[in-house]
mmCIF file of C-alpha atoms in Angstrom:
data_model
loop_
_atom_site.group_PDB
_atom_site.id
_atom_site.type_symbol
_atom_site.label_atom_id
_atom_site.label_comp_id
_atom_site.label_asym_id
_atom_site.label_seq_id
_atom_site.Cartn_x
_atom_site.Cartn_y
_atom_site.Cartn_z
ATOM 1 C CA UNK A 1 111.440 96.105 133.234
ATOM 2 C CA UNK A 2 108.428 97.871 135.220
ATOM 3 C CA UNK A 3 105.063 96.206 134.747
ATOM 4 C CA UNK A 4 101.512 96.691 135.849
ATOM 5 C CA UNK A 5 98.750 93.840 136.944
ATOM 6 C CA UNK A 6 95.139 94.303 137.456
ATOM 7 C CA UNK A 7 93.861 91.241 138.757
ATOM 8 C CA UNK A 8 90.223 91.676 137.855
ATOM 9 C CA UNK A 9 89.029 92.020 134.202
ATOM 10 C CA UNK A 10 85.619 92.700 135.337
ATOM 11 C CA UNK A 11 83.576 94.128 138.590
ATOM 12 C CA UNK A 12 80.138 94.683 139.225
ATOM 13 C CA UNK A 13 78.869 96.543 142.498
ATOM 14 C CA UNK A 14 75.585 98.088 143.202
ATOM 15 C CA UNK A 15 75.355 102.028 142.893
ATOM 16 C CA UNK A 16 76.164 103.295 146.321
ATOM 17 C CA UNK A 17 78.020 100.201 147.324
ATOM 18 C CA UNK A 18 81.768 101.202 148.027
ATOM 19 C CA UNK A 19 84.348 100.240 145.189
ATOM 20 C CA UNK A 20 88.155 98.993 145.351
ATOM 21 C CA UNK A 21 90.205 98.819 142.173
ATOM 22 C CA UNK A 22 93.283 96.559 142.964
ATOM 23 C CA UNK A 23 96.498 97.599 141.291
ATOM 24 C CA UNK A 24 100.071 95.785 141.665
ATOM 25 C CA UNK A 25 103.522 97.155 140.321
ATOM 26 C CA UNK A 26 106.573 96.033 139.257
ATOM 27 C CA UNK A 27 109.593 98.598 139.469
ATOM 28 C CA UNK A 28 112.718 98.732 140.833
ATOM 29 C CA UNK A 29 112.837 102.598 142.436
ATOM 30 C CA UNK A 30 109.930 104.474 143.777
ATOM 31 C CA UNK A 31 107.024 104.673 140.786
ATOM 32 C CA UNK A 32 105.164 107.350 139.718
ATOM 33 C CA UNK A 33 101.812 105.630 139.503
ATOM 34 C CA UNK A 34 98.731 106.773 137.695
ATOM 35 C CA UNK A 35 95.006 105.961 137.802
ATOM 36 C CA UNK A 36 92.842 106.636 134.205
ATOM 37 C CA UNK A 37 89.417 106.446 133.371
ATOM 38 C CA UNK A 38 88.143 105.516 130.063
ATOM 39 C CA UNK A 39 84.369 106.178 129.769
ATOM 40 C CA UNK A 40 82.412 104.358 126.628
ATOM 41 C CA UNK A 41 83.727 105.997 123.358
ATOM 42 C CA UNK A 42 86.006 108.716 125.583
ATOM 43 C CA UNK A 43 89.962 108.422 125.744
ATOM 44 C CA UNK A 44 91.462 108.185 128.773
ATOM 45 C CA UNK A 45 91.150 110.794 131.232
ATOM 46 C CA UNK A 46 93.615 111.009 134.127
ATOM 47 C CA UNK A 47 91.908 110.570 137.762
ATOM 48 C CA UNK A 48 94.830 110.366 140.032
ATOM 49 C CA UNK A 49 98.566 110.280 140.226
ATOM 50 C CA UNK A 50 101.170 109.795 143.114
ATOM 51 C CA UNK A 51 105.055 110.834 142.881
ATOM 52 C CA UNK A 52 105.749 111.015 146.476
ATOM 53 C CA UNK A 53 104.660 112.192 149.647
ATOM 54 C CA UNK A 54 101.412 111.405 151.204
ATOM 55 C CA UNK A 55 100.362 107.588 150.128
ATOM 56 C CA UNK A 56 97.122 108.638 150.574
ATOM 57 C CA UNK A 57 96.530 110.697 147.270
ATOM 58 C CA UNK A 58 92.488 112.165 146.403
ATOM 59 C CA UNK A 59 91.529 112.766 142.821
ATOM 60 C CA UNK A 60 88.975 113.941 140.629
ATOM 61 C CA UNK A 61 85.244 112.704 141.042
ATOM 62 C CA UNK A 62 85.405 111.687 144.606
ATOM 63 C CA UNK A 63 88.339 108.612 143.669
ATOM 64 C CA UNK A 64 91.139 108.050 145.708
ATOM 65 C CA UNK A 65 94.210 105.804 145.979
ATOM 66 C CA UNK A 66 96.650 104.342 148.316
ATOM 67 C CA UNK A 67 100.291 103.983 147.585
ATOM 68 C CA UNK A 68 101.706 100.392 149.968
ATOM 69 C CA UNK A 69 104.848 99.697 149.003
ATOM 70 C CA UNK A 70 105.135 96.934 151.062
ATOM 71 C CA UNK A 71 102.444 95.538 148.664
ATOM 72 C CA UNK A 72 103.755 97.034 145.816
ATOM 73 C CA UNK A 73 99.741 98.185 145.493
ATOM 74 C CA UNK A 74 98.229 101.429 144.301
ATOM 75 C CA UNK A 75 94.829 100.421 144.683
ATOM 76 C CA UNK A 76 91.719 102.899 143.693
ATOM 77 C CA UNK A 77 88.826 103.560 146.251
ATOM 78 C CA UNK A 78 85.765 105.359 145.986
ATOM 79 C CA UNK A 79 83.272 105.157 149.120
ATOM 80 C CA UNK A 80 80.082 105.384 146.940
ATOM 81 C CA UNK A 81 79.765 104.461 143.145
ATOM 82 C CA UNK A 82 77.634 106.176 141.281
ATOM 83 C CA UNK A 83 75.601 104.711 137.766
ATOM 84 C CA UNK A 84 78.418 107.277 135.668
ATOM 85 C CA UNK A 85 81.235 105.569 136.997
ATOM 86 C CA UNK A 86 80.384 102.640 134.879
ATOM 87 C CA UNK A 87 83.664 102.584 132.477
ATOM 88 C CA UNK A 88 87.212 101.088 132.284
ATOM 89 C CA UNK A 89 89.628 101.918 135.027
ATOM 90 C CA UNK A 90 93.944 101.319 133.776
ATOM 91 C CA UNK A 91 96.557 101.251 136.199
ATOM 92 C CA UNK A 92 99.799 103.024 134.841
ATOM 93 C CA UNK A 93 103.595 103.394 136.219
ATOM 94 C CA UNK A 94 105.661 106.111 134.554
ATOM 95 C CA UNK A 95 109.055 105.028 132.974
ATOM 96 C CA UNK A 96 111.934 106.855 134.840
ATOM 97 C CA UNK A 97 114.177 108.525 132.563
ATOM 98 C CA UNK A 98 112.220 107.601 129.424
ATOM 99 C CA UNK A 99 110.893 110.996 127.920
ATOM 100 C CA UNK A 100 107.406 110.709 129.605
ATOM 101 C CA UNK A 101 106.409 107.397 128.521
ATOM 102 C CA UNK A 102 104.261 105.135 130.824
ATOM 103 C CA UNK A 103 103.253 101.466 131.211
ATOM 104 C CA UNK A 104 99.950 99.980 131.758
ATOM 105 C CA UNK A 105 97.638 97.365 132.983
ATOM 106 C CA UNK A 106 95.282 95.461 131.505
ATOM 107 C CA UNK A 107 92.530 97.236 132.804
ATOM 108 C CA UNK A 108 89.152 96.734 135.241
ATOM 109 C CA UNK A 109 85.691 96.619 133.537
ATOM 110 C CA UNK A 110 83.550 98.085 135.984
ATOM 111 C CA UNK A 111 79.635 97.577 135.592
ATOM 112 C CA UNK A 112 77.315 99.789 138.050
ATOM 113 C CA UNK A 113 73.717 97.746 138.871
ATOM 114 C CA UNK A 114 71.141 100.176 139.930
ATOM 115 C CA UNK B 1 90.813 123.058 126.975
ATOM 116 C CA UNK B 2 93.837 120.531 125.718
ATOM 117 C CA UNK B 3 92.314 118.968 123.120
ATOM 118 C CA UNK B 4 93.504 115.729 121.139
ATOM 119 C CA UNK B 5 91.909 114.675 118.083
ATOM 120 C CA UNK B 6 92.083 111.392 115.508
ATOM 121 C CA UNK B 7 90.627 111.426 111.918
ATOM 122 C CA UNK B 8 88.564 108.715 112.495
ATOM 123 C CA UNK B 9 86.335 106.885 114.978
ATOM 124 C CA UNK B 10 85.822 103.853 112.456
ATOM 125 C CA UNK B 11 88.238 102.876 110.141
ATOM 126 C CA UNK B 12 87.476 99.515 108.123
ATOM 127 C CA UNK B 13 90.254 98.717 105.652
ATOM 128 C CA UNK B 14 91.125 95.174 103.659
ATOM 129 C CA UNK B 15 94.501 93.262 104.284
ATOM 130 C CA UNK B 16 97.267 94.762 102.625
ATOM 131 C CA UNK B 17 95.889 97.940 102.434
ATOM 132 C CA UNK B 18 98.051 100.784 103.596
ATOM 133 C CA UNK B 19 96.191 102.692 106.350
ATOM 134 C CA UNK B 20 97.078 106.143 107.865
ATOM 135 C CA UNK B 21 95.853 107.220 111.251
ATOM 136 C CA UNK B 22 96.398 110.651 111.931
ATOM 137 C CA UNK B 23 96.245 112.784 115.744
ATOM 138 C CA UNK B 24 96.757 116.271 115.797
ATOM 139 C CA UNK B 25 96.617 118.244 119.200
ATOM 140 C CA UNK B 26 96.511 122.070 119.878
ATOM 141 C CA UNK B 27 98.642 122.511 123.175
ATOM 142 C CA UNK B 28 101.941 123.039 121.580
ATOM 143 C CA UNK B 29 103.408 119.490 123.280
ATOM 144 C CA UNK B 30 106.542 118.050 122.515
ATOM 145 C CA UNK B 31 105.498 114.461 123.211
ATOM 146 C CA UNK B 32 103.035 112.567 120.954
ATOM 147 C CA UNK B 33 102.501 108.642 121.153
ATOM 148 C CA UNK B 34 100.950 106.294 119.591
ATOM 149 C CA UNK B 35 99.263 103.012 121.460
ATOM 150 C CA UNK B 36 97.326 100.207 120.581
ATOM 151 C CA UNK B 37 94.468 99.368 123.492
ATOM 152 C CA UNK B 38 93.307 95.290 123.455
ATOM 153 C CA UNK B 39 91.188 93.727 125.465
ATOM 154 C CA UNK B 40 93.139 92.581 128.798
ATOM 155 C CA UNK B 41 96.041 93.785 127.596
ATOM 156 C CA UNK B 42 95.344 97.071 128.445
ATOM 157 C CA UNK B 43 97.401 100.266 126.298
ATOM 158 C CA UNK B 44 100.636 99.291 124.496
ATOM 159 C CA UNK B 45 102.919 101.759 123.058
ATOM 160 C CA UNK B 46 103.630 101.366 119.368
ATOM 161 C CA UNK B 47 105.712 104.400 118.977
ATOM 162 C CA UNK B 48 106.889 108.015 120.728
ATOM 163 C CA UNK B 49 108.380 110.774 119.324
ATOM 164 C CA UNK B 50 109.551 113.857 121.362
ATOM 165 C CA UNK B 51 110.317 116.340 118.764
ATOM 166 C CA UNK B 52 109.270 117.112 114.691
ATOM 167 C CA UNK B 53 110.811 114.256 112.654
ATOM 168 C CA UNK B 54 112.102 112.143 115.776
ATOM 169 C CA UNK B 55 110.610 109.040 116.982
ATOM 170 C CA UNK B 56 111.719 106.162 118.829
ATOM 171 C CA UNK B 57 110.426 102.318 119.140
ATOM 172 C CA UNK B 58 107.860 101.545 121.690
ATOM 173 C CA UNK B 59 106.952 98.193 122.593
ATOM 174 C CA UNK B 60 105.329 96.793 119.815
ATOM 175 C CA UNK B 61 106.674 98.630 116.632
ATOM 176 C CA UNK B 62 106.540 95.438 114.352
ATOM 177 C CA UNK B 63 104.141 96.669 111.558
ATOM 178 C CA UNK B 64 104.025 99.934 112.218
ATOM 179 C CA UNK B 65 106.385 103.189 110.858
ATOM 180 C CA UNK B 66 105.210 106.924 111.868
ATOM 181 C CA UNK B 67 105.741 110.420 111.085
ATOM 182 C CA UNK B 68 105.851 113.801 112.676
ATOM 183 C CA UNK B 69 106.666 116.504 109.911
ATOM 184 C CA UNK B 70 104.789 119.317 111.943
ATOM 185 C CA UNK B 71 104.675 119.560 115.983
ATOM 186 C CA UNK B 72 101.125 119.293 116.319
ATOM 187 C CA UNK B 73 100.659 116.371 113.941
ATOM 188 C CA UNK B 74 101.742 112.694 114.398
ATOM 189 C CA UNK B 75 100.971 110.322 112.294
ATOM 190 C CA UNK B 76 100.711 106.401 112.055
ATOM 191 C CA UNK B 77 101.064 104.034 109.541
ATOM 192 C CA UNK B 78 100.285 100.825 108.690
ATOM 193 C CA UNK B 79 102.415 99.818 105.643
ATOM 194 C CA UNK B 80 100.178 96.448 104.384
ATOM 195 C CA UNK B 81 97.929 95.904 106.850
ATOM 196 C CA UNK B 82 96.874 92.591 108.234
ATOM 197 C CA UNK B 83 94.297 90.880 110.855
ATOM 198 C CA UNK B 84 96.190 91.133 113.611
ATOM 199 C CA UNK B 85 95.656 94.621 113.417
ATOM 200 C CA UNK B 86 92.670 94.876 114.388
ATOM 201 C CA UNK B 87 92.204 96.910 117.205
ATOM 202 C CA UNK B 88 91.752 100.460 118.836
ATOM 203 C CA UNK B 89 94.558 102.793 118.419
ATOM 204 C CA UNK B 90 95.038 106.127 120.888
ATOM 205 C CA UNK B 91 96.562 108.521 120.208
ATOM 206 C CA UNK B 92 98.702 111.145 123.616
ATOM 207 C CA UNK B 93 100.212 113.783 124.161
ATOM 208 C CA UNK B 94 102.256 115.916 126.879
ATOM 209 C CA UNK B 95 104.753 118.255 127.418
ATOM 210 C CA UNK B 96 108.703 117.212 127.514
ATOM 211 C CA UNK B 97 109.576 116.845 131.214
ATOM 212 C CA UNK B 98 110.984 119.854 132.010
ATOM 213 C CA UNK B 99 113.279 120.624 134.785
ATOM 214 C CA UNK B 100 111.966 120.710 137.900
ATOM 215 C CA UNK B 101 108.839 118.122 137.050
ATOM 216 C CA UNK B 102 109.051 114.957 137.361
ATOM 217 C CA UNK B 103 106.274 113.682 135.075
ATOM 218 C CA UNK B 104 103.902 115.609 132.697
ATOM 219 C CA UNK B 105 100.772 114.540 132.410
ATOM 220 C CA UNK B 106 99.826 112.572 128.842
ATOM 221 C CA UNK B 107 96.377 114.010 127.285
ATOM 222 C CA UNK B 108 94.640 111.105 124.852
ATOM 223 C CA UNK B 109 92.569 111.310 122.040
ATOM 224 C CA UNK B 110 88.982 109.736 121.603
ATOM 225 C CA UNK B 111 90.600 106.481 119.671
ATOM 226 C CA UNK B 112 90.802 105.470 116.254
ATOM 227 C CA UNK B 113 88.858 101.539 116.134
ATOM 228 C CA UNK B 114 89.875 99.837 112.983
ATOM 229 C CA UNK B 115 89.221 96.487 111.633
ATOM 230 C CA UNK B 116 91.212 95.004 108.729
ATOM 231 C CA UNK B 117 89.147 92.506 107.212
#
């Protein structure tokens, strides 16, 4: 069965300081892999997704992500944080075959100092 | 605008109560889920269902039971509910993959928090 790790529960970096999210996957064929953002009382909002192709795959406020599988990794970048991207960051591989359904990580706390 | 909605931000219910959580969403999507979101355990699924009146076991259905009588509304229930409920439950939805795509994308709601004292 796929799974999803997020080694770190929490990060804290200084706004403008760059940011990496680390993301490891377990799956036997090539994953569709997924990047959310949860901001404080918000459901999840999707900021990325990669199903093949370039491993190099931009997303939606300035985020982007790199597909190793050598590393089995998916890890989320952004070159400068800003304050609003204080929230929780999941990790998610899509189930092959399984009517949409996807499994996640345990998710990175990320805290912005100013 | 795909929009997503749960009846409740706050829910606070007493063991053995019977507890409904309901989602509706206004894009017309086949899928609905249900999940239950923990600290460092990230989002679980508790239980899909693809079409009105079908459903099928996610990962942790123990406890749980659900119902979709109308395609825009999916509903889940706690039958007696118990401590180890507590927690925040969100609520997705999507399109069936159709053919040609290989994934739809899953659109949450805000997230029901209850506590079951």
């Amino acid at each position: 069965a796929q799974s999803v790790t997020q080694p770190d529960i929490h990060i804290t970096v200084s706004e403008g300081a760059s940011l990496e999210l680390r993301c490891n996957y377990s799956y036997g064929a090539t994953p569709y892999l997924f990047w959310y953002v949860q901001s404080p009382g918000q459901g999840l909002q999707l900021l990325l997704k990669y199903f093949s192709g370039d491993t190099l795959v931009q997303g939606i406020k300035g985020f982007e992500a790199e597909f190793k599988r050598s590393q089995s990794s998916f890890n989320l970048r952004k070159p400068s944080v800003h304050w609003s991207d204080a929230a929780e960051y999941f990790c998610a591989v899509a189930r092959r075959g399984a009517g949409n359904m996807l499994t996640f990580g345990g998710g990175t706390r990320l805290m912005v100092k100013p | 605008d795909v929009k997503v909605t749960q009846s409740s931000r706050y829910l606070v219910k007493r063991t053995g109560e019977k507890v409904f959580l309901e989602c509706v969403q206004d894009m017309d999507h086949e899928n609905m889920f249900w999940y239950r979101q923990d600290p460092g355990l990230g989002l679980r699924l508790i239980y899909f269902s693809y079409d009105v009146k079908m459903k099928e076991k996610g990962d942790i259905p123990e406890g749980y039971s659900v119902s979709r009588e109308k395609k825009e509304r999916f509903s889940l229930i706690l039958e007696s509910a118990s401590t180890n409920q507590t927690s925040m439950y969100l609520c997705a939805s999507s399109f069936a993959r159709a053919s040609g795509r290989v994934y739809n994308e899953q659109f949450f709601g805000p997230g029901t928090r209850l506590t079951v004292l």
